[in-house]
mmCIF file of N, CA and C in Angstrom:
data_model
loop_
_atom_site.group_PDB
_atom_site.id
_atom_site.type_symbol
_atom_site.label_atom_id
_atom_site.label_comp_id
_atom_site.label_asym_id
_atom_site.label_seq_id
_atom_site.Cartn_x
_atom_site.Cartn_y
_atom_site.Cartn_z
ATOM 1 N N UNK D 1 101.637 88.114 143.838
ATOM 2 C CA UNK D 1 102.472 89.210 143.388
ATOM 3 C C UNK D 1 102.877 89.002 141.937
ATOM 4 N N UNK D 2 103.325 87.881 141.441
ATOM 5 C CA UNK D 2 103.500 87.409 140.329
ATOM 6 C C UNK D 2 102.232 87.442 139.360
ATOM 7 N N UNK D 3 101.447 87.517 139.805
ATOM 8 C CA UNK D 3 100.352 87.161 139.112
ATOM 9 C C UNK D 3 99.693 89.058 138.403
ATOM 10 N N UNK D 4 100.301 89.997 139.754
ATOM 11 C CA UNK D 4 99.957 91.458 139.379
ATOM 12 C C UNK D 4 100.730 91.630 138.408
ATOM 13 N N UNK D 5 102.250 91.294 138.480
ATOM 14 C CA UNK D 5 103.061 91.984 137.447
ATOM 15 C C UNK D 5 102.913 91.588 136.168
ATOM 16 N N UNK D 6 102.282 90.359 135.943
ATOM 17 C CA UNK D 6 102.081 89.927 134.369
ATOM 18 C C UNK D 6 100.812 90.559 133.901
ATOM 19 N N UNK D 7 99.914 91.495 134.842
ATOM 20 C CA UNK D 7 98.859 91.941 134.735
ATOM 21 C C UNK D 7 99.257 92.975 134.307
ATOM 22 N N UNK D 8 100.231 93.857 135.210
ATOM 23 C CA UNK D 8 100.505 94.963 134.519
ATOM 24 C C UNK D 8 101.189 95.073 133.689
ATOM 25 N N UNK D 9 101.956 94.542 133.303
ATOM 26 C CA UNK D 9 102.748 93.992 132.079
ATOM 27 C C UNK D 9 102.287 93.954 130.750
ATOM 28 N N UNK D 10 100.958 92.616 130.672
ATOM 29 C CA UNK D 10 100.012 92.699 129.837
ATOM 30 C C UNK D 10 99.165 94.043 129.365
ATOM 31 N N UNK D 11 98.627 94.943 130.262
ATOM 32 C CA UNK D 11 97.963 95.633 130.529
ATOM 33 C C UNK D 11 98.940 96.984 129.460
ATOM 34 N N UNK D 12 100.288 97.302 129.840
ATOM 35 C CA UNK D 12 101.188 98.286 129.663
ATOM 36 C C UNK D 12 101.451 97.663 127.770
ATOM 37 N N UNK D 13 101.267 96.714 128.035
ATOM 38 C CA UNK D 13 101.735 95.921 126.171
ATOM 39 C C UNK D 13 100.526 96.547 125.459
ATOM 40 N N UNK D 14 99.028 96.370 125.890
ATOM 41 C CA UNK D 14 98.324 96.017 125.032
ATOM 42 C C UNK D 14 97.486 97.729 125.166
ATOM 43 N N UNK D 15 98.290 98.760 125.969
ATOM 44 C CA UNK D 15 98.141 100.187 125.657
ATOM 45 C C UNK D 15 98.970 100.946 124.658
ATOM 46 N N UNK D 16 100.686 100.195 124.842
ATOM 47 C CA UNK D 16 100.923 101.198 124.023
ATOM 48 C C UNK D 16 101.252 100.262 122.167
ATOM 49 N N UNK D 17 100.829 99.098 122.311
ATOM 50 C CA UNK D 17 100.360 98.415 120.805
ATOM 51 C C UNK D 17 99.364 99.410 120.264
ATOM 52 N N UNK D 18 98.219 99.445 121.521
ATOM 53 C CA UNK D 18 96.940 100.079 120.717
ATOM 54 C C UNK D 18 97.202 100.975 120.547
ATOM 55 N N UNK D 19 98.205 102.553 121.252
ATOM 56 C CA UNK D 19 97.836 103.697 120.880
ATOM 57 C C UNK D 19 98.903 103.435 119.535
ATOM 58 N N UNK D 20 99.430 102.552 118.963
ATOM 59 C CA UNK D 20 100.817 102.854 118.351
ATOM 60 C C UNK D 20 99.901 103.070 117.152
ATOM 61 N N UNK D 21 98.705 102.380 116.584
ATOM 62 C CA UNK D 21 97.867 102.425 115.736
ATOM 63 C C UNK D 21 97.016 103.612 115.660
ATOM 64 N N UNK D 22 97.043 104.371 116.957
ATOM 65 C CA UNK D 22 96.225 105.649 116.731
ATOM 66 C C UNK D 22 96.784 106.562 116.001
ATOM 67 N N UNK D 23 96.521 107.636 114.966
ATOM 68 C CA UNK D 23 96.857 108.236 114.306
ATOM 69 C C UNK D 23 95.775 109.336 114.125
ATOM 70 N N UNK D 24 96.476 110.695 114.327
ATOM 71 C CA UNK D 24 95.603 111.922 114.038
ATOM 72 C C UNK D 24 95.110 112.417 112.741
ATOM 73 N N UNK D 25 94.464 112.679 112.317
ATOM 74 C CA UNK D 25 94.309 113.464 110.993
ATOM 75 C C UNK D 25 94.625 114.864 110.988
ATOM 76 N N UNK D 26 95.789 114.800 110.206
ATOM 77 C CA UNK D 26 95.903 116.573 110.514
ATOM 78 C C UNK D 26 95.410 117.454 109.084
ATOM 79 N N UNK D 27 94.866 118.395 109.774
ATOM 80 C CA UNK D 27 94.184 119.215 108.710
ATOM 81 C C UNK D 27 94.599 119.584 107.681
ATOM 82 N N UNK D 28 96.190 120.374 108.288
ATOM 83 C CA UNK D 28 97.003 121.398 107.435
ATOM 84 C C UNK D 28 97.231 119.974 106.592
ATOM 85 N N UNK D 29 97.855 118.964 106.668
ATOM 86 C CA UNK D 29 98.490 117.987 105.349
ATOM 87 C C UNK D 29 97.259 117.261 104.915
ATOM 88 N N UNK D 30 96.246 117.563 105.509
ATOM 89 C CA UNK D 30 94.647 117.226 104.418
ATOM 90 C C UNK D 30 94.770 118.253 102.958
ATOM 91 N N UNK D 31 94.631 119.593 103.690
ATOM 92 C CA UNK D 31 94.804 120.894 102.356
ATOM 93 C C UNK D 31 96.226 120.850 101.580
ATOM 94 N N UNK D 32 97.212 120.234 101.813
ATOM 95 C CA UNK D 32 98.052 120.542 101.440
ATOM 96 C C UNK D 32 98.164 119.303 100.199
ATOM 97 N N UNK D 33 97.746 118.112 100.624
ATOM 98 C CA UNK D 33 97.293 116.818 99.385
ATOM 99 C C UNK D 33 96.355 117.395 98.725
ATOM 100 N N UNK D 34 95.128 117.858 99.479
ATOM 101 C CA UNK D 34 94.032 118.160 98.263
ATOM 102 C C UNK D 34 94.262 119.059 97.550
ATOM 103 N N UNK D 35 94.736 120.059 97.385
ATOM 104 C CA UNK D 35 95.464 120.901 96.371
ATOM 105 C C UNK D 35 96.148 120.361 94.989
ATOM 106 N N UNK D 36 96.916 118.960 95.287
ATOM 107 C CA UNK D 36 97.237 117.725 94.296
ATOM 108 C C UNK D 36 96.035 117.787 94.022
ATOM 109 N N UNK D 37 94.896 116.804 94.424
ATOM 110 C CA UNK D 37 93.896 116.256 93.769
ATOM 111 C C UNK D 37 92.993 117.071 93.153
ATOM 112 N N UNK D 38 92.846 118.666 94.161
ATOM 113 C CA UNK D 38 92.193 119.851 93.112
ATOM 114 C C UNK D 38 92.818 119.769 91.604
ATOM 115 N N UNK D 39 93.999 119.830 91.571
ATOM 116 C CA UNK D 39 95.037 120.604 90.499
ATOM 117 C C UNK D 39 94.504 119.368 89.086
ATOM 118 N N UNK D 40 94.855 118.246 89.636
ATOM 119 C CA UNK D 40 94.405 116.930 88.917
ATOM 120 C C UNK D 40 93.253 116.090 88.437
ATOM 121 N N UNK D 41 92.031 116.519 89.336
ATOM 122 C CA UNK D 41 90.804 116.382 88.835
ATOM 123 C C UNK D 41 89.656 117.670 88.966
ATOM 124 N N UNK D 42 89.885 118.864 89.341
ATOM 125 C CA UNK D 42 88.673 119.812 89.561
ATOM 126 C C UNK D 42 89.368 121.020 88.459
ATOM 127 N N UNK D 43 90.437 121.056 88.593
ATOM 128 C CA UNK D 43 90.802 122.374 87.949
ATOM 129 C C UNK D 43 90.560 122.697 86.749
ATOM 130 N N UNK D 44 90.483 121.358 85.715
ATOM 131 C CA UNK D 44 89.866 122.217 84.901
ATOM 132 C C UNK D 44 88.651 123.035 84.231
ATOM 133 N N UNK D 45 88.028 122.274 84.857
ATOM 134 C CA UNK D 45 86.516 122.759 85.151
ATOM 135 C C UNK D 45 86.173 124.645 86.016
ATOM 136 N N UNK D 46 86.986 123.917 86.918
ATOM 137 C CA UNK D 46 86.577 125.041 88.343
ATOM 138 C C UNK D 46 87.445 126.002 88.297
ATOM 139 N N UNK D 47 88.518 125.921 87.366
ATOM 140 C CA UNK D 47 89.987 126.648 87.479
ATOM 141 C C UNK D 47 90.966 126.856 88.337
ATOM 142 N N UNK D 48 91.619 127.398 88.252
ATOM 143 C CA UNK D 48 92.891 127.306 89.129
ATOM 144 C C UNK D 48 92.826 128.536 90.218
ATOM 145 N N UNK D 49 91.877 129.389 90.139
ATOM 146 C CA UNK D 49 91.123 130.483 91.400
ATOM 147 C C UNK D 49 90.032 130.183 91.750
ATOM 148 N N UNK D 50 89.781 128.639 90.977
ATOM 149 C CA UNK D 50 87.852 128.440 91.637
ATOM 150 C C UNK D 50 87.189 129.238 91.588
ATOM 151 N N UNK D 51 87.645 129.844 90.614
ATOM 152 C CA UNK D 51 86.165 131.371 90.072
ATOM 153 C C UNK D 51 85.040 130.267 89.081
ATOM 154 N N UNK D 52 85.601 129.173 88.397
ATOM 155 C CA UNK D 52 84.748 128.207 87.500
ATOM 156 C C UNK D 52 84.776 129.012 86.429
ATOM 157 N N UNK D 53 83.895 128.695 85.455
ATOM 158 C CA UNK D 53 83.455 129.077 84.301
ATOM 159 C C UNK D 53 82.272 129.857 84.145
ATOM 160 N N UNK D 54 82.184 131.321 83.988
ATOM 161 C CA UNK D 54 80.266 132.024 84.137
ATOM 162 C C UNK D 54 79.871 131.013 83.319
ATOM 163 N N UNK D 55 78.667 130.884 83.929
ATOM 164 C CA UNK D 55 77.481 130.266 83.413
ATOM 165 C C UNK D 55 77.784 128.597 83.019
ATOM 166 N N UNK D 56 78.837 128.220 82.860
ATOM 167 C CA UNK D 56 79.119 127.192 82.828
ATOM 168 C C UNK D 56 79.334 125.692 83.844
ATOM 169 N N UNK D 57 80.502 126.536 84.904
ATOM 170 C CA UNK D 57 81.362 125.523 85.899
ATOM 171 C C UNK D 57 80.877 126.359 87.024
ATOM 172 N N UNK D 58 80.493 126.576 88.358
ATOM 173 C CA UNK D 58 80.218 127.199 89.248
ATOM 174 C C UNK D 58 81.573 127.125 89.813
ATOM 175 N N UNK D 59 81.496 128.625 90.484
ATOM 176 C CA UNK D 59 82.573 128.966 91.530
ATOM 177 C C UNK D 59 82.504 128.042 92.635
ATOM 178 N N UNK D 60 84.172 127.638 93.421
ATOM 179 C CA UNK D 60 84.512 127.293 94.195
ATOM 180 C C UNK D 60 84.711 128.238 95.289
ATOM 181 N N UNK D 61 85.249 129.582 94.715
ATOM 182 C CA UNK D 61 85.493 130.555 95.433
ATOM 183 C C UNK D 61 85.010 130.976 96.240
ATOM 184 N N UNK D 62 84.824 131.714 97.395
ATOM 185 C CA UNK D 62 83.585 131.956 98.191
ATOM 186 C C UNK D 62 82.508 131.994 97.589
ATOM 187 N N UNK D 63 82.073 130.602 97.795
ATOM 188 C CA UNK D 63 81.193 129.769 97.518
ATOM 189 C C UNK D 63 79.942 129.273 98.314
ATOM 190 N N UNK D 64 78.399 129.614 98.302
ATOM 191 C CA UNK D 64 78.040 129.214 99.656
ATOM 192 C C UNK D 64 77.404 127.679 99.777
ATOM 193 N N UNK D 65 77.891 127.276 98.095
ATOM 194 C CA UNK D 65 77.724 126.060 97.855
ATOM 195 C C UNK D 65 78.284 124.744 98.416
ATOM 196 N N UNK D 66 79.448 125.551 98.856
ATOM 197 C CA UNK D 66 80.655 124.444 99.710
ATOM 198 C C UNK D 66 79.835 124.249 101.227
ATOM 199 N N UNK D 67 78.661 125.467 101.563
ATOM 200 C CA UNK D 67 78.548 125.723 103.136
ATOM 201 C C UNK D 67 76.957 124.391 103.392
ATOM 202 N N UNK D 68 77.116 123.379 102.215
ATOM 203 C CA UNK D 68 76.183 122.039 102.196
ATOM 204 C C UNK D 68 76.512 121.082 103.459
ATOM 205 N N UNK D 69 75.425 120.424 103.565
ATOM 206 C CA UNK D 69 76.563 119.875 104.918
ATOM 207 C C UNK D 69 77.665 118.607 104.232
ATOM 208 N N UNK D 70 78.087 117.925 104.544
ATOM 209 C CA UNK D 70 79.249 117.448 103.967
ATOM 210 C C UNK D 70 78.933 116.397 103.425
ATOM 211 N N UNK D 71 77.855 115.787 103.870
ATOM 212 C CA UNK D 71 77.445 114.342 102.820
ATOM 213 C C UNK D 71 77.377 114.580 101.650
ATOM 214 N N UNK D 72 76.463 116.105 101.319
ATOM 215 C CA UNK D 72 75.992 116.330 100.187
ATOM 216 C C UNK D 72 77.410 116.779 99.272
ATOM 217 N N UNK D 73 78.189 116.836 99.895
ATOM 218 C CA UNK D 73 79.634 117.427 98.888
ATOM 219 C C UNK D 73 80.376 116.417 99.008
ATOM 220 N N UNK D 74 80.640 115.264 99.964
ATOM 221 C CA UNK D 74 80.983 114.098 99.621
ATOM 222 C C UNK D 74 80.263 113.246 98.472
ATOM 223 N N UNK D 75 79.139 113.127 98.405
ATOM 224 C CA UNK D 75 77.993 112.299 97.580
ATOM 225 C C UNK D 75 77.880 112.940 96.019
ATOM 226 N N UNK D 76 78.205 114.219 96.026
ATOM 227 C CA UNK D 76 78.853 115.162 94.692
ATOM 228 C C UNK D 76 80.023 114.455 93.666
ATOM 229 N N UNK D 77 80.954 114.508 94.756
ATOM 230 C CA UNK D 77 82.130 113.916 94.105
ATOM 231 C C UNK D 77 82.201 112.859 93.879
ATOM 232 N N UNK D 78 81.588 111.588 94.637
ATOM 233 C CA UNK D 78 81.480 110.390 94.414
ATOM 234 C C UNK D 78 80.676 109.983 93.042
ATOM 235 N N UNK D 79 79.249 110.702 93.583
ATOM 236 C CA UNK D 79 78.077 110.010 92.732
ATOM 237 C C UNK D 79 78.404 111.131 91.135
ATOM 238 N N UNK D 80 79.080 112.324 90.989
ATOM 239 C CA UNK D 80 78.735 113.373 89.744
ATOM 240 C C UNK D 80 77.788 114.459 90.746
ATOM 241 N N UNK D 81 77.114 115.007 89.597
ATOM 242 C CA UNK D 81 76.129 116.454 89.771
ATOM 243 C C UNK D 81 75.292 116.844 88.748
ATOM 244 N N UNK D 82 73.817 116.682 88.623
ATOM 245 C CA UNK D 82 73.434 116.489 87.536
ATOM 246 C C UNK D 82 72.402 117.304 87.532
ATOM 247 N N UNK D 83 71.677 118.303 86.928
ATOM 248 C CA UNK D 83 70.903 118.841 87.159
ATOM 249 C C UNK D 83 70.823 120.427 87.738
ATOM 250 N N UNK D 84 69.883 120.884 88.255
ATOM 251 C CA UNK D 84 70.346 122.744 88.189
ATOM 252 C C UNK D 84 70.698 122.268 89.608
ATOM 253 N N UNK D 85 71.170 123.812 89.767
ATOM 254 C CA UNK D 85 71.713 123.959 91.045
ATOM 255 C C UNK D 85 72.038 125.798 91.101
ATOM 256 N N UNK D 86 72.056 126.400 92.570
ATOM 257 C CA UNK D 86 72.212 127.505 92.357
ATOM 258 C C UNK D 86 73.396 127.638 93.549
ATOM 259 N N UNK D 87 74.446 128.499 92.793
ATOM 260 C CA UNK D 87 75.301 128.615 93.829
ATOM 261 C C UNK D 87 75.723 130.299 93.949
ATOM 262 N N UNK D 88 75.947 130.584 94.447
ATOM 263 C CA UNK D 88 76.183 132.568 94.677
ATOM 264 C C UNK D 88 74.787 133.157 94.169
ATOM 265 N N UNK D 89 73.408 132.413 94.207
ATOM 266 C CA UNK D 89 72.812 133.452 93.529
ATOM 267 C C UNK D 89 72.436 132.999 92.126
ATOM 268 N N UNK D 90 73.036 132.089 91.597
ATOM 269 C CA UNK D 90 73.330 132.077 90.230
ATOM 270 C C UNK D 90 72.940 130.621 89.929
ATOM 271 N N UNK D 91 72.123 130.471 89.075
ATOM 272 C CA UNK D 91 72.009 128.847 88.207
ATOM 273 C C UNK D 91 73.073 127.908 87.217
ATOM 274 N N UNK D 92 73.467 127.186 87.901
ATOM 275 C CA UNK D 92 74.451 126.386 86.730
ATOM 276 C C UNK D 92 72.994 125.046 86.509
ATOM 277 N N UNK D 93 73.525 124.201 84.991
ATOM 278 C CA UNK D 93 72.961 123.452 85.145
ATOM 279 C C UNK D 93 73.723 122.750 83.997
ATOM 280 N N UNK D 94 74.620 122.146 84.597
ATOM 281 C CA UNK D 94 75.805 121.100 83.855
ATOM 282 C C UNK D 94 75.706 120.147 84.343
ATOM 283 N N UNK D 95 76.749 119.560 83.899
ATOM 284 C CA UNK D 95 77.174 118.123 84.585
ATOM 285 C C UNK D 95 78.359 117.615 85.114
ATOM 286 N N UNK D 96 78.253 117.258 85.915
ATOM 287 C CA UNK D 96 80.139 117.232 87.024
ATOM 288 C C UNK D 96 80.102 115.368 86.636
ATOM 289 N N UNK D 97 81.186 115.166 86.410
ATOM 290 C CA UNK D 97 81.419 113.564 86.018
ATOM 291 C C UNK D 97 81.615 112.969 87.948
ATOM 292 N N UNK D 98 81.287 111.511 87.742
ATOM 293 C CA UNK D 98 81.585 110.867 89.226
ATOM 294 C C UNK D 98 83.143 110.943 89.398
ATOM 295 N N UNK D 99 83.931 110.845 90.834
ATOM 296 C CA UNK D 99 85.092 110.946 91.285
ATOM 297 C C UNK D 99 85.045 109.902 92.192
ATOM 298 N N UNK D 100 84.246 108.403 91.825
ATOM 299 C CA UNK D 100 84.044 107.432 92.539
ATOM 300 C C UNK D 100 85.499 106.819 92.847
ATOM 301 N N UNK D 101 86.275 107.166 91.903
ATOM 302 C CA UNK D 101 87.294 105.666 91.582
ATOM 303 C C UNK D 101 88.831 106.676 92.887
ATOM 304 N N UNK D 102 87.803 107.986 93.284
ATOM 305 C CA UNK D 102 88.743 108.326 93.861
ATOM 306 C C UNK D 102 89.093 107.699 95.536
ATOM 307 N N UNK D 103 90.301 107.921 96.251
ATOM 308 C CA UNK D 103 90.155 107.156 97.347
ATOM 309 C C UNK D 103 89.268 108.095 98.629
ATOM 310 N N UNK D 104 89.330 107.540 99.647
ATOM 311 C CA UNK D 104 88.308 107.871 101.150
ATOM 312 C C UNK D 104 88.883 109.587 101.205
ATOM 313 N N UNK D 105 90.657 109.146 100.925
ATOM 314 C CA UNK D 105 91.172 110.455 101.453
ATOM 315 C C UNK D 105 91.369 111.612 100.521
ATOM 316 N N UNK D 106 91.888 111.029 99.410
ATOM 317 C CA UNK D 106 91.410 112.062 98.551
ATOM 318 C C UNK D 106 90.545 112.885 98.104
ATOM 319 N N UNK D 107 89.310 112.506 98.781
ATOM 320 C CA UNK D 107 88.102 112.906 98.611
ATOM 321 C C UNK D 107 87.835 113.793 99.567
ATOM 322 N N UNK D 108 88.192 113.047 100.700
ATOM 323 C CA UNK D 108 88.114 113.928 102.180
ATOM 324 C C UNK D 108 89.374 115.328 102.143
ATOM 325 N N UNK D 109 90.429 114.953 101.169
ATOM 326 C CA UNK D 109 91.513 115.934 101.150
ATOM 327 C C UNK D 109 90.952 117.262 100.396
ATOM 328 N N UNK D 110 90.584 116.751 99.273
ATOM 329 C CA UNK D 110 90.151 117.797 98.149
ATOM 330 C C UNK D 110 89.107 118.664 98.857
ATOM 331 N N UNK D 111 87.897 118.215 99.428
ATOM 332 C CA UNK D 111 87.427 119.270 100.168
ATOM 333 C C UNK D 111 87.602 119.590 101.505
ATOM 334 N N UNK D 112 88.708 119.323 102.192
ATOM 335 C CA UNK D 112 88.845 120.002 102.818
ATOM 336 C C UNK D 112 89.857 121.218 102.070
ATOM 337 N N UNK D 113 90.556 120.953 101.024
ATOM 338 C CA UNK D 113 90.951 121.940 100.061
ATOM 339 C C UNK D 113 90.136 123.295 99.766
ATOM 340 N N UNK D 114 89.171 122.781 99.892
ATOM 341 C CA UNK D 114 88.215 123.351 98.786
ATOM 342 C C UNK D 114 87.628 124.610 99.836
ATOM 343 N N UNK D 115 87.338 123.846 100.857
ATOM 344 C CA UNK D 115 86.342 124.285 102.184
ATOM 345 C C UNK D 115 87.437 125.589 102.734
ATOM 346 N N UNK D 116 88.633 125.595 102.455
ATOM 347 C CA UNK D 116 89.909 126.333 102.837
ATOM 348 C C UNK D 116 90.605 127.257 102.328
ATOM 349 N N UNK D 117 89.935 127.570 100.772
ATOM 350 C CA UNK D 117 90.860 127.885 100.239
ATOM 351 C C UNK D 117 90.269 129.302 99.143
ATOM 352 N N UNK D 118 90.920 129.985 99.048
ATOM 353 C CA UNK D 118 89.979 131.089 97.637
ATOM 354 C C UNK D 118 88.681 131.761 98.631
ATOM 355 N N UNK D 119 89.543 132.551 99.780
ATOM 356 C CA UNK D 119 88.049 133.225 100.605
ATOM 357 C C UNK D 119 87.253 132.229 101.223
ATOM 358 N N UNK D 120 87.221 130.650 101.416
ATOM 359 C CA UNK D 120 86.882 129.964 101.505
ATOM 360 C C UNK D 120 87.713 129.387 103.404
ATOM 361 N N UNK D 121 86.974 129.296 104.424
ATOM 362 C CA UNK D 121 87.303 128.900 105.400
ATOM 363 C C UNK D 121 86.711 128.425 106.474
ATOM 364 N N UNK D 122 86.702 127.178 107.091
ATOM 365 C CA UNK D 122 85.910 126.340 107.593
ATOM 366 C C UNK D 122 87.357 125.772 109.062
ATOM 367 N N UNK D 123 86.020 125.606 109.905
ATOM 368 C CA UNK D 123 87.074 124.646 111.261
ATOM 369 C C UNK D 123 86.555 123.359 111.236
ATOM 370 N N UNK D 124 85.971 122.848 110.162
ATOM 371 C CA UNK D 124 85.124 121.543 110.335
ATOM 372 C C UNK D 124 86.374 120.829 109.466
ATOM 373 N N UNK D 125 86.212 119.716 109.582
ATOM 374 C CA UNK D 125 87.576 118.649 108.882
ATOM 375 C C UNK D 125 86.584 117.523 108.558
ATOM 376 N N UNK D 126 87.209 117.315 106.895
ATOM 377 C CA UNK D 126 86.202 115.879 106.610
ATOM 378 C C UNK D 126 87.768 115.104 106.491
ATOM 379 N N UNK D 127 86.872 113.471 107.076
ATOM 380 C CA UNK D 127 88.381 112.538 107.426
ATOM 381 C C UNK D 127 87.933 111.934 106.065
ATOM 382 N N UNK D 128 88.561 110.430 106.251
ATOM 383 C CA UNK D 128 88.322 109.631 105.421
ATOM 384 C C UNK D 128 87.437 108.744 105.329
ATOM 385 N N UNK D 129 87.266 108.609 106.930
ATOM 386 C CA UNK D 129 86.413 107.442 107.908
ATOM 387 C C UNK D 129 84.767 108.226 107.509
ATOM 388 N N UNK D 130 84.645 109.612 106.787
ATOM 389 C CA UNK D 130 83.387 110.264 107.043
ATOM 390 C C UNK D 130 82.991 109.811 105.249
ATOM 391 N N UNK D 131 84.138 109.732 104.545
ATOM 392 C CA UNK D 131 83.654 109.662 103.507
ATOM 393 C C UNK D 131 83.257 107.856 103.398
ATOM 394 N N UNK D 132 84.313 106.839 104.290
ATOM 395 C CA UNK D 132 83.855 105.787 103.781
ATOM 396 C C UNK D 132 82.734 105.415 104.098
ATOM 397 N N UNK D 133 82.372 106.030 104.877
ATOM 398 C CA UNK D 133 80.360 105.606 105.550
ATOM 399 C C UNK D 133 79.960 105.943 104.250
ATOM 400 N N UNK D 134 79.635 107.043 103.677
ATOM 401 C CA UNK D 134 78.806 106.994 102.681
ATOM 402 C C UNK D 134 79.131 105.961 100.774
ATOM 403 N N UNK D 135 79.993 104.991 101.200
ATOM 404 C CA UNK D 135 80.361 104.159 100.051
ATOM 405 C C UNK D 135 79.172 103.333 99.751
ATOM 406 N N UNK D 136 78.709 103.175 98.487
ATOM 407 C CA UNK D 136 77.967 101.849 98.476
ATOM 408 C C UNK D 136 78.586 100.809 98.466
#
């Protein structure tokens, strides 16, 4: 009998230790940081309606450029953007600087910002855990 209760005991410790570490990612305070990190590293480029620059900065705005699957817009921000690209229809062919030095979540925040926002709306959520897989 003694021997069950230290079982369940043990058992009851080492559930609610573990869930105490579980933690949700919530969406709404993903968009609500990346909006910071838009404002601070994309905006001036992309502007502050993500319309971008014609011919220059491509729109953020309903965008079907954002509709990449997410490596490729994680691997954007990390690695830069170099080379043409067509987004609405339209050819940009600039250069986006790397956003390496940025963190897992900021990265994961900003587009889910991005993915959300300016006609822009998605039920998919990038975490942090999605961006650190793709780190070198």
């Amino acid at each position: 009998m003694r021997g069950t209760i230290g079982l369940s005991v043990l058992i009851t410790i080492l559930f609610v230790t573990g869930t105490a570490f579980v933690q949700t990612y919530s969406k709404k305070d993903s968009i609500k940081n990346g909006k910071e990190v838009y404002t601070t590293f994309c905006q001036n480029c992309h502007m502050e309606d993500g319309k971008g620059q014609a011919g220059v900065f491509p729109p953020l705005a309903k965008s079907d450029y954002l509709a990449k699957p997410t490596k490729t817009l994680i691997e954007n921000i990390m690695n830069g953007q170099t080379g043409e690209i067509v987004v609405n229809g339209k050819k940009y062919n600039g250069q986006m600087l790397p956003y390496n030095y940025l963190t897992d979540e900021q990265i994961a925040d900003v587009i889910n910002y991005m993915k959300n926002s300016w006609g822009n709306t998605s039920t998919s959520v990038v975490t942090p855990a999605m961006v650190k897989k793709l780190r070198p």
